[in-house]
Coordinates of C-alpha atoms and ligand atoms in Angstrom, one line a residue:
X1 CA 94.6 68.9 105.4
X2 CA 96.7 71.4 107.6
X3 CA 96.0 74.7 108.7
X4 CA 97.7 77.8 107.5
X5 CA 98.7 81.4 109.1
X6 CA 97.7 84.1 106.7
X7 CA 98.1 87.5 106.4
X8 CA 96.8 89.3 109.3
X9 CA 99.0 87.7 111.7
X10 CA 100.2 90.0 114.4
X11 CA 102.7 87.7 115.8
X12 CA 100.9 87.7 119.3
X13 CA 101.3 83.6 119.9
X14 CA 98.3 83.1 121.2
X15 CA 98.1 79.8 118.8
X16 CA 101.4 78.5 119.9
X17 CA 99.9 78.3 123.3
X18 CA 96.9 76.2 122.2
X19 CA 98.7 73.9 119.5
X20 CA 98.6 70.4 121.0
X21 CA 101.4 69.2 119.0
X22 CA 104.0 72.1 119.1
X23 CA 103.9 72.9 115.2
X24 CA 103.5 76.7 115.1
X25 CA 106.8 78.6 115.2
X26 CA 108.8 80.8 116.0
X27 CA 107.4 80.6 119.6
X28 CA 108.4 83.5 121.7
X29 CA 111.4 81.3 123.3
X30 CA 112.9 81.1 119.7
X31 CA 115.3 83.5 118.5
X32 CA 113.8 84.1 115.3
X33 CA 110.6 85.6 117.2
X34 CA 111.7 88.8 117.7
X35 CA 112.7 89.3 113.7
X36 CA 109.9 87.2 112.1
X37 CA 107.2 88.9 109.7
X38 CA 104.5 86.2 111.0
X39 CA 104.2 82.8 112.7
X40 CA 104.0 79.6 110.6
X41 CA 102.3 76.2 110.7
X42 CA 104.4 73.2 109.9
X43 CA 102.1 71.0 107.7
X44 CA 103.6 68.0 108.1
X45 CA 103.1 68.3 111.8
X46 CA 99.5 69.7 111.9
X47 CA 97.0 67.5 112.8
X48 CA 94.0 69.6 112.0
X49 CA 92.5 69.9 115.1
X50 CA 91.4 73.6 114.6
X51 CA 92.4 74.8 118.0
X52 CA 94.7 77.5 116.7
X53 CA 92.0 78.9 114.3
X54 CA 89.4 79.3 117.2
X55 CA 92.2 80.9 119.8
X56 CA 93.3 83.5 116.8
X57 CA 92.3 87.4 117.8
X58 CA 92.6 88.4 114.1
X59 CA 91.1 85.2 112.0
X60 CA 94.5 84.7 110.3
X61 CA 94.1 80.9 110.5
X62 CA 92.1 78.7 108.2
X63 CA 92.6 75.0 106.6
X64 CA 94.5 75.2 103.9
X65 CA 91.8 73.9 101.5
X66 CA 89.6 76.6 102.3
X67 CA 92.1 79.6 101.9
X68 CA 90.4 81.9 99.5
X69 CA 92.3 82.8 96.1
X70 CA 93.8 86.0 97.6
X71 CA 95.3 83.9 100.7
X72 CA 96.5 80.7 98.6
X73 CA 99.9 81.8 98.4
X74 CA 100.1 81.3 102.3
X75 CA 100.0 77.4 102.3
X76 CA 103.4 77.7 100.4
X77 CA 104.6 80.8 102.6
X78 CA 104.1 78.4 105.9
X79 CA 105.8 75.0 104.2
X80 CA 108.5 77.2 102.8
X81 CA 109.6 78.2 106.3
X82 CA 109.8 74.9 107.4
X83 CA 111.9 73.6 104.1
X84 CA 114.1 76.9 105.2
X85 CA 114.5 75.6 108.8
X86 CA 115.4 71.9 107.5
X87 CA 117.9 69.9 109.6
X88 CA 121.4 69.3 108.6
X89 CA 121.8 66.0 107.1
X90 CA 123.5 64.4 110.1
X91 CA 120.6 65.6 112.5
X92 CA 117.8 63.7 111.3
X93 CA 115.5 65.2 114.3
X94 CA 112.1 66.1 112.5
X95 CA 110.4 69.5 113.3
X96 CA 114.0 71.1 113.7
X97 CA 114.3 74.7 115.7
X98 CA 117.2 76.6 117.0
X99 CA 116.1 76.8 120.8
X100 CA 116.6 79.9 122.7
X101 CA 117.7 80.1 126.4
X102 CA 114.9 78.7 128.6
X103 CA 112.3 81.3 130.3
X104 CA 111.6 80.8 134.0
X105 CA 108.1 82.0 135.2
X106 CA 108.2 84.7 137.8
X107 CA 107.0 83.9 141.5
X108 CA 105.0 85.9 143.8
X109 CA 104.2 85.1 147.4
X110 CA 100.7 83.8 147.5
X111 CA 99.7 86.4 150.6
X112 CA 101.1 89.3 148.5
X113 CA 98.9 92.3 149.2
X114 CA 97.0 93.8 146.4
X115 CA 98.9 96.7 144.4
X116 CA 97.4 99.7 143.0
X117 CA 98.8 100.3 139.4
X118 CA 98.0 102.9 136.6
X119 CA 98.6 102.1 133.3
X120 CA 98.9 105.2 130.8
X121 CA 97.9 104.2 127.4
X122 CA 95.3 101.8 126.3
X123 CA 97.3 100.4 122.8
X124 CA 98.5 97.0 122.7
X125 CA 101.3 97.6 124.9
X126 CA 98.9 98.9 127.8
X127 CA 96.5 96.2 127.3
X128 CA 99.1 93.4 127.3
X129 CA 100.5 94.7 130.7
X130 CA 96.9 94.9 131.8
X131 CA 96.3 91.5 130.7
X132 CA 99.2 90.2 132.7
X133 CA 98.4 92.3 135.8
X134 CA 94.7 91.2 136.1
X135 CA 94.9 87.5 134.9
X136 CA 98.2 87.0 137.1
X137 CA 98.5 89.2 140.2
X138 CA 95.9 90.1 142.6
X139 CA 96.6 94.0 141.5
X140 CA 94.1 97.0 140.9
X141 CA 94.5 98.7 137.8
X142 CA 93.5 102.1 136.9
X143 CA 93.8 102.5 133.1
X144 CA 94.1 106.2 131.7
X145 CA 93.9 107.1 128.0
X146 CA 94.1 111.1 127.0
X147 CA 91.8 110.0 123.9
X148 CA 87.8 109.6 124.4
X149 CA 88.1 106.0 122.6
X150 CA 90.5 103.2 123.9
X151 CA 92.6 101.4 121.7
X152 CA 95.7 103.3 120.7
X153 CA 97.0 102.6 117.2
X154 CA 94.6 99.4 117.1
X155 CA 91.9 101.9 116.6
X156 CA 93.7 104.9 115.2
X157 CA 96.6 103.1 113.2
X158 CA 95.6 100.0 112.0
X159 CA 94.4 100.4 108.3
X160 CA 90.5 100.4 107.7
X161 CA 91.0 97.9 105.2
X162 CA 92.6 95.4 108.0
X163 CA 89.0 94.6 109.7
X164 CA 90.5 91.0 110.8
X165 CA 93.6 92.9 112.7
X166 CA 91.3 95.3 114.2
X167 CA 89.3 92.6 115.7
X168 CA 92.2 92.4 118.3
X169 CA 90.8 95.7 119.8
X170 CA 87.6 93.3 121.2
X171 CA 90.5 90.9 123.0
X172 CA 91.4 93.8 124.7
X173 CA 88.5 95.9 125.4
X174 CA 87.2 92.5 127.4
X175 CA 89.4 93.8 130.1
X176 CA 87.8 97.1 130.4
X177 CA 84.8 95.5 132.2
X178 CA 87.1 93.9 134.5
X179 CA 85.8 94.4 138.1
X180 CA 89.4 95.5 139.3
X181 CA 90.0 98.0 136.6
X182 CA 88.7 101.7 136.4
X183 CA 89.0 103.1 133.1
X184 CA 89.5 107.0 132.8
X185 CA 89.3 108.0 129.2
X186 CA 89.7 111.7 128.4
X187 CA 92.3 112.1 130.8
X188 CA 96.0 113.3 129.4
X189 CA 99.4 112.6 131.7
X190 CA 101.0 116.0 131.9
X191 CA 98.1 118.2 131.3
X192 CA 95.3 117.1 133.3
X193 CA 97.3 115.1 135.8
X194 CA 101.0 115.0 136.5
X195 CA 103.3 112.0 136.7
X196 CA 104.2 112.9 140.1
X197 CA 100.3 113.1 141.2
X198 CA 99.8 109.6 139.6
X199 CA 102.7 108.1 141.4
X200 CA 101.7 109.3 144.7
X201 CA 98.2 107.3 144.4
X202 CA 99.6 104.4 143.2
X203 CA 102.0 101.8 143.9
X204 CA 103.4 101.9 140.4
X205 CA 102.9 103.6 137.2
X206 CA 103.3 101.7 133.9
X207 CA 103.8 104.4 130.9
X208 CA 102.5 103.0 127.5
X209 CA 102.2 105.6 125.7
X210 CA 103.2 105.1 122.1
X211 CA 105.3 107.2 119.9
X212 CA 103.0 109.6 118.4
X213 CA 104.8 112.0 116.6
X214 CA 106.8 111.9 113.2
X215 CA 110.4 111.3 112.5
X216 CA 111.9 114.2 110.6
X217 CA 113.8 113.6 107.0
X218 CA 116.1 116.5 107.7
X219 CA 116.0 117.5 103.7
X220 CA 115.5 121.0 102.6
X221 CA 111.8 121.8 101.6
X222 CA 110.2 119.5 104.1
X223 CA 108.0 121.9 105.7
X224 CA 106.7 123.3 102.2
X225 CA 103.0 122.9 101.8
X226 CA 102.3 120.0 100.2
X227 CA 104.7 117.8 102.6
X228 CA 103.0 115.8 105.0
X229 CA 103.8 113.2 107.7
X230 CA 102.5 109.7 107.1
X231 CA 101.3 110.1 110.9
X232 CA 98.4 112.9 109.5
X233 CA 97.8 110.8 106.9
X234 CA 97.0 107.8 109.0
X235 CA 95.0 109.9 111.5
X236 CA 92.9 111.3 108.3
X237 CA 91.6 107.9 107.5
X238 CA 91.1 106.4 111.1
X239 CA 89.4 109.5 112.0
X240 CA 91.5 110.7 114.7
X241 CA 90.1 113.4 117.0
X242 CA 93.4 115.6 116.3
X243 CA 93.4 114.6 112.5
X244 CA 92.7 117.6 110.0
X245 CA 92.0 117.3 106.0
X246 CA 94.4 115.6 103.8
X247 CA 94.6 117.5 100.2
X248 CA 94.2 115.0 97.1
X249 CA 94.6 117.2 94.1
X250 CA 97.7 115.8 93.1
X251 CA 98.1 113.1 90.3
X252 CA 100.9 111.8 91.4
X253 CA 102.0 111.2 95.2
X254 CA 105.7 110.6 96.6
X255 CA 105.6 108.3 99.6
X256 CA 109.2 108.5 101.1
X257 CA 110.0 105.3 103.0
X258 CA 108.8 101.5 102.2
X259 CA 107.9 100.1 105.7
X260 CA 104.2 98.9 106.2
X261 CA 102.7 102.2 107.0
X262 CA 104.2 103.3 103.8
X263 CA 102.2 100.2 102.1
X264 CA 99.0 101.0 104.2
X265 CA 98.8 104.6 103.1
X266 CA 99.7 103.7 99.4
X267 CA 96.9 101.5 99.5
X268 CA 94.5 103.4 100.8
X269 CA 95.4 106.3 98.3
X270 CA 95.1 104.3 95.5
X271 CA 91.9 101.8 96.8
X272 CA 88.3 101.7 95.2
X273 CA 86.5 104.2 97.3
X274 CA 83.7 101.8 97.3
X275 CA 85.7 99.0 98.3
X276 CA 86.5 101.1 101.5
X277 CA 82.7 102.2 102.1
X278 CA 81.8 99.2 104.7
X279 CA 85.1 99.5 106.7
X280 CA 85.9 101.8 109.5
X281 CA 87.2 104.5 107.5
X282 CA 86.8 108.0 108.5
X283 CA 83.7 109.4 106.6
X284 CA 85.4 112.7 105.9
X285 CA 88.2 110.9 104.2
X286 CA 85.8 108.7 102.3
X287 CA 84.3 111.6 100.8
X288 CA 87.5 112.9 100.0
X289 CA 88.8 109.7 98.4
X290 CA 85.6 109.8 96.2
X291 CA 86.6 112.9 94.5
X292 CA 90.4 112.1 95.0
X293 CA 92.5 112.9 91.8
X294 CA 95.6 110.5 92.6
X295 CA 96.3 108.1 90.3
X296 CA 100.0 107.2 91.0
X297 CA 101.8 106.7 94.5
X298 CA 105.7 106.0 94.4
X299 CA 106.9 104.3 97.1
X300 CA 110.5 105.7 97.5
X301 CA 113.0 103.4 99.2
X302 CA 116.8 104.3 99.9
X303 CA 118.0 100.6 100.1
X304 CA 117.5 97.9 97.5
X305 CA 114.6 95.2 97.6
X306 CA 116.6 92.6 99.7
X307 CA 116.3 95.2 102.5
X308 CA 113.0 96.5 102.2
X309 CA 111.4 97.5 105.5
X310 CA 108.1 96.2 104.6
X311 CA 106.9 92.7 105.7
X312 CA 106.3 89.8 103.2
X313 CA 102.6 89.6 103.9
X314 CA 101.7 93.4 103.5
X315 CA 103.7 93.1 100.2
X316 CA 101.8 90.5 99.0
X317 CA 98.6 92.3 99.7
X318 CA 99.7 95.1 97.6
X319 CA 100.7 92.8 95.0
X320 CA 97.1 91.2 94.8
X321 CA 95.1 94.3 94.6
X322 CA 92.6 93.7 91.5
X323 CA 92.4 97.2 90.2
X324 CA 95.7 98.6 91.2
X325 CA 99.0 97.9 89.1
X326 CA 102.1 97.4 91.2
X327 CA 105.3 98.2 89.3
X328 CA 109.1 98.4 90.1
X329 CA 110.8 101.2 88.6
X330 CA 113.3 99.7 86.3
X331 CA 116.2 102.6 86.9
X332 CA 119.3 100.7 88.4
X333 CA 120.3 97.5 87.2
X334 CA 121.2 96.5 90.9
X335 CA 117.4 96.3 91.3
X336 CA 116.9 93.7 88.8
X337 CA 119.8 91.8 89.9
X338 CA 118.5 91.7 93.6
X339 CA 115.2 90.2 92.4
X340 CA 116.9 87.4 90.1
X341 CA 119.3 86.9 93.0
X342 CA 115.8 85.8 94.9
X343 CA 116.8 86.6 98.5
X344 CA 113.8 85.9 100.4
X345 CA 112.6 89.5 100.6
X346 CA 113.4 90.3 96.9
X347 CA 111.9 87.2 95.5
X348 CA 108.7 88.6 96.4
X349 CA 108.8 90.9 93.5
X350 CA 109.7 88.2 90.8
X351 CA 106.2 88.5 89.5
X352 CA 105.8 92.1 89.5
X353 CA 106.4 94.1 86.1
X354 CA 109.0 96.2 85.7
X355 CA 109.3 99.6 83.8
X356 CA 111.6 102.5 83.3
X357 CA 109.2 105.2 84.4
X358 CA 109.6 108.8 83.0
X359 CA 109.8 111.0 86.3
X360 CA 109.6 114.5 84.3
X361 CA 106.1 113.5 82.7
X362 CA 102.6 113.3 84.3
X363 CA 101.5 109.8 85.5
X364 CA 100.3 107.8 82.9
X365 CA 96.6 107.6 82.0
X366 CA 94.1 104.8 82.7
X367 CA 93.9 103.5 86.0
X368 CA 95.5 103.5 89.4
X369 CA 98.9 102.0 90.3
X370 CA 101.8 101.8 92.9
X371 CA 105.7 102.1 92.1
X372 CA 108.3 100.7 93.9
X373 CA 111.5 102.7 93.4
X374 CA 114.6 101.2 95.2
X375 CA 118.0 102.6 95.7
X376 CA 116.9 106.2 95.7
X377 CA 117.2 108.5 98.8
X378 CA 115.3 111.6 98.9
X379 CA 117.5 115.2 98.9
X380 CA 115.2 118.1 98.5
X381 CA 111.6 118.8 98.1
X382 CA 111.3 121.1 95.5
X383 CA 108.9 124.1 95.1
X384 CA 108.3 127.8 95.7
X385 CA 104.9 128.0 97.5
X386 CA 103.8 124.4 97.1
X387 CA 105.7 121.2 96.3
X388 CA 106.3 120.5 92.9
X389 CA 108.9 117.7 92.5
X390 CA 111.0 115.4 94.8
X391 CA 115.1 115.7 93.8
X392 CA 116.6 112.2 94.6
X393 CA 120.1 110.1 94.3
X394 CA 121.6 110.7 91.3
X395 CA 119.8 114.3 90.9
X396 CA 116.6 112.9 89.4
X397 CA 113.8 114.7 89.8
X398 CA 110.2 113.1 90.3
X399 CA 107.4 115.5 89.8
X400 CA 105.0 115.1 92.4
X401 CA 102.6 117.5 93.7
X402 CA 102.5 115.6 97.3
X403 CA 105.2 114.1 99.0
X404 CA 103.9 112.2 102.4
X405 CA 107.0 111.1 104.8
X406 CA 106.4 107.9 106.2
X407 CA 110.0 107.3 107.5
X408 CA 109.0 106.3 111.4
X409 CA 106.9 107.2 114.3
X410 CA 108.8 109.4 116.9
X411 CA 107.8 109.2 120.9
X412 CA 107.6 112.5 122.4
X413 CA 109.0 113.8 125.9
X414 CA 106.2 113.5 129.0
X415 CA 107.0 116.2 131.6
X416 CA 108.3 114.5 135.0
X417 CA 110.0 111.6 133.3
X418 CA 113.7 111.1 131.7
X419 CA 113.7 111.2 127.8
X420 CA 116.4 110.1 125.3
X421 CA 116.0 112.8 122.5
X422 CA 118.2 111.0 120.1
X423 CA 116.0 107.8 120.0
X424 CA 112.6 109.4 121.4
X425 CA 111.9 106.9 123.9
X426 CA 112.2 107.1 127.8
X427 CA 115.3 105.2 129.1
X428 CA 114.9 102.2 130.9
X429 CA 116.2 98.8 132.3
X430 CA 113.9 95.8 131.4
X431 CA 111.1 98.0 131.2
X432 CA 111.9 99.9 134.8
X433 CA 112.5 103.7 134.7
X434 CA 113.1 103.7 138.4
X435 CA 111.4 101.4 141.2
X436 CA 107.8 102.4 140.9
X437 CA 107.8 104.2 137.2
X438 CA 107.9 101.4 134.4
X439 CA 107.8 101.7 130.4
X440 CA 106.2 99.2 127.6
X441 CA 105.7 99.5 124.1
X442 CA 106.9 101.6 121.5
X443 CA 107.8 104.5 124.1
X444 CA 110.2 101.8 125.2
X445 CA 111.3 100.0 122.5
X446 CA 111.1 102.7 119.7
X447 CA 108.5 102.8 116.9
X448 CA 108.8 99.3 115.3
X449 CA 107.5 95.9 116.0
X450 CA 103.6 94.7 115.1
X451 CA 101.1 94.2 117.9
X452 CA 102.2 91.0 118.9
X453 CA 105.6 92.1 120.0
X454 CA 104.4 94.2 122.5
X455 CA 103.2 91.1 124.6
X456 CA 106.6 89.9 125.5
X457 CA 107.6 93.2 125.9
X458 CA 104.7 94.0 128.5
X459 CA 105.8 90.5 130.1
X460 CA 109.2 91.6 130.7
X461 CA 107.6 95.0 131.9
X462 CA 105.5 93.3 134.3
X463 CA 108.0 91.1 135.6
X464 CA 110.3 94.2 136.3
X465 CA 107.5 95.8 138.5
X466 CA 106.8 92.7 140.3
X467 CA 110.0 92.0 141.2
X468 CA 110.6 95.7 142.6
X469 CA 107.3 94.7 144.6
X470 CA 108.5 91.6 146.1
X471 CA 112.0 93.2 147.2
X472 CA 110.2 95.9 149.1
X473 CA 111.4 98.6 146.5
X474 CA 108.2 100.1 146.0
X475 CA 107.1 103.3 148.2
X476 CA 103.5 101.5 149.2
Ligands
LIG1 C1 99.8 103.2 111.2 C2 100.2 102.0 111.8 C3 99.6 100.9 111.4 C4 99.7 99.6 112.0 N1 99.5 98.6 111.7 C5 99.5 97.1 112.2 C6 99.0 96.1 111.6 O1 98.3 96.1 110.9 N2 99.2 94.9 112.3 C7 100.4 94.8 113.4 O2 100.5 93.8 113.9 N3 100.8 96.5 113.8 C8 100.3 97.5 113.2 N4 101.0 98.6 113.8 C9 101.8 98.5 114.7 C10 101.2 98.7 115.9 O3 100.1 99.4 116.2 C11 102.1 99.1 117.4 O4 102.7 97.9 117.7 C12 101.4 99.1 118.6 O5 100.1 100.0 118.7 C13 102.4 99.7 119.7 O6 101.7 99.8 120.7 P1 101.7 100.9 122.2 O7 100.7 100.5 123.0 O8 103.1 100.9 122.5 O9 101.3 102.4 121.2 P2 99.9 103.1 121.0 O10 99.1 101.8 120.3 O11 100.2 104.0 120.3 O12 99.2 103.4 122.4 C14 99.7 104.6 123.0 C15 98.3 104.9 123.6 O13 98.8 105.9 124.7 C16 98.0 107.2 124.9 N5 98.8 108.2 125.3 C17 99.7 108.8 124.8 N6 100.2 109.9 125.6 C18 99.3 109.7 126.7 C19 99.2 110.5 128.0 N7 100.2 112.0 127.9 N8 98.1 110.3 128.5 C20 97.5 109.5 128.3 N9 97.2 108.8 127.5 C21 98.2 109.0 126.4 C22 97.7 107.4 123.3 O14 96.2 108.1 123.1 C23 97.4 105.8 122.9 O15 96.0 105.4 123.0 C24 100.9 99.6 113.3 C25 101.4 100.9 113.3 C26 101.3 102.0 112.9 C27 101.8 103.4 113.7
LIG2 N1 101.5 94.6 109.9 C1 101.1 95.9 109.4 O1 100.4 95.5 108.5 C2 101.7 96.8 109.8 C3 101.2 97.8 109.4 C4 101.7 99.2 109.9 C5 102.8 99.5 110.6 N2 103.5 98.3 111.0 C6 104.6 98.1 112.1 O2 104.8 99.2 112.6 C7 106.3 99.4 112.7 C8 106.4 100.9 112.1 O3 106.0 100.9 110.6 P1 106.9 101.9 109.8 O4 106.3 101.9 108.3 O5 106.4 103.7 110.6 O6 108.7 102.3 110.1 P2 109.7 101.0 109.5 O7 108.8 99.6 109.2 O8 110.6 101.5 110.3 O9 109.8 102.0 107.8 C9 110.5 103.1 107.9 C10 111.0 103.4 106.4 O10 111.6 105.0 106.4 C11 112.9 104.6 105.7 N3 113.6 105.7 106.1 C12 113.6 106.2 107.2 N4 114.8 107.6 107.3 C13 114.5 107.5 106.4 C14 115.4 108.7 105.5 N5 115.7 109.8 106.3 N6 115.5 108.9 104.4 C15 114.8 107.9 103.6 N7 113.9 106.6 104.2 C16 114.2 106.7 105.5 C17 113.3 103.6 106.2 O11 114.1 103.3 105.4 P3 115.3 102.3 105.7 O12 114.7 100.9 105.8 O13 116.4 102.1 104.8 O14 115.8 102.6 107.5 C18 111.9 102.8 106.1 O15 111.8 102.4 104.6 C19 107.0 98.3 111.7 O16 107.4 97.3 112.8 C20 105.8 98.0 111.1 O17 105.8 96.8 110.6 C21 102.7 96.8 110.8
LIG3 S1 97.7 86.7 115.4 FE1 98.6 85.3 116.8 S2 97.1 83.7 117.1 FE2 96.8 84.3 115.1 S3 98.3 83.5 113.7 FE3 99.3 85.2 114.3 S4 100.5 84.4 116.2 FE4 99.1 83.0 116.2
LIG4 S1 95.4 73.0 113.6 FE1 95.7 72.0 115.5 S2 97.6 71.0 115.0 FE2 97.4 72.2 113.4 S3 98.3 74.1 113.7 FE3 96.5 74.5 114.8 S4 96.4 73.9 116.6 FE4 98.3 73.1 116.0

């Protein structure tokens, strides 16, 4: 019986390296790797050895026969990937894949003197860079974070009901005790120490500072009380030191955006608080959820279901919640058409009921539910002293007491470093800002991609750093 990869896969490709028969794809060398929602096991080739399940840092891999009811669809999800990749009739090669260009491992002289490298940021990008430096070079690393607890968004972003994903933090924190690493928590670069001071004390500095602020919507009413950014809600339920309380007195909440952050927020706001009680959720947030008035969360997407920003595993998780209904607002015939036409993404909604919702009325009574509304862009947040409704495409007013803007994160400027205000990133080439200064992760690529995407990103950045070191371009 083959194994299957399931919901919590974060694309870090650890399993790819241990599979003895190369049956996990796409691999980091294949073109699909950058865009795939998750990795998949080819059931026709898997020899059932279990090596991948032992290696997976987030417990995402199980034998098909032992999949729980919720995870059972993943047997089909894994197999379907290979059905989609079937070879053309004239090419009978089994296990067909579209290969990318070859990747050559870098070469550094064996007598190369140890480098002193500062890495700023303990999130996934910083930790993959640290791992690469410690395991593949003899560098000494100073690892810095402004927060008193390490982990970046693994600690303060990943939802508390995703405990397997949070487990990857244990893989990263193993390196905190490495003899060539010094950990400095509670130190903010730009405030407690300047970029110039760091540069003067190290051969190279890698900035892995992420994207901590919220992208703005740019519509009237955005700053009304009751309109909050998802960054604040995520910080609240994860107990971030900078977080405040979130008002849960409204029955209907509209979340603008349908990326995975929007889905996380919708799931937590509608979850049974008792099911969250055993998780890492912040105690203050749990107490508030126990007296929450929220009964309906609307996920507002400006595009159709075939271009939804969420990934398939996160939508499946939403659809499988036992005590929360999921419905699609049937306001636009194009939505039903897209679902019926079954592009891979829209097809996920084929079993989800559709209903024409009356947005002028309060949410229907009964249990909690999540409504997916597509083809609907936000135009104005309405209210005098407090949010009362959101006006969307077609002049439709959705009566709601809260609007949560989940339209993406944004990087912030760091004194002493260049900054592209348009993209919210630090300009670079292959991770190199200038010889001696490097970037990795969301501050390099922008705020998209799961945890595993930062691994190949870190390899590129560390590669540029070592190239500069070998070429004598670092002021040592
Ligand atoms: C809400 C949310 C949930 C997510 N859930 C998942 C998930 O379930 N699965 C998944 O695969 N991906 C998930 N992701 C994506 C994943 O978290 C990101 O890909 C990843 O965290 C980006 O890594 P990073 O290291 O660039 O940034 P971050 O993780 O944000 O790390 C940046 C670090 O830099 C520190 N820092 C910032 N400025 C300074 C400074 N001036 N001085 C010192 N330190 C500083 C910060 O404190 C932070 O620790 C989620 C993202 C979000 C926003
Ligand atoms: N695996 C997980 O569980 C998990 C959890 C959380 C986050 N993540 C990852 O973290 C990354 C960031 O996630 P995210 O949700 O913050 O970002 P995202 O995936 O980029 O989604 C942003 C959403 O905001 C919408 N949007 C942007 N500007 C808008 C505007 N002006 N008006 C209306 N809608 C607007 C986007 O619509 P368009 O699509 O139309 O642009 C999209 O629906 C993603 O790669 C995500 O997969 C993963
Ligand atoms: S999280 Fe990593 S090791 Fe686990 S299944 Fe996904 S790619 Fe493989
Ligand atoms: S069980 Fe073994 S053969 Fe099957 S995917 Fe995992 S590592 Fe590969």
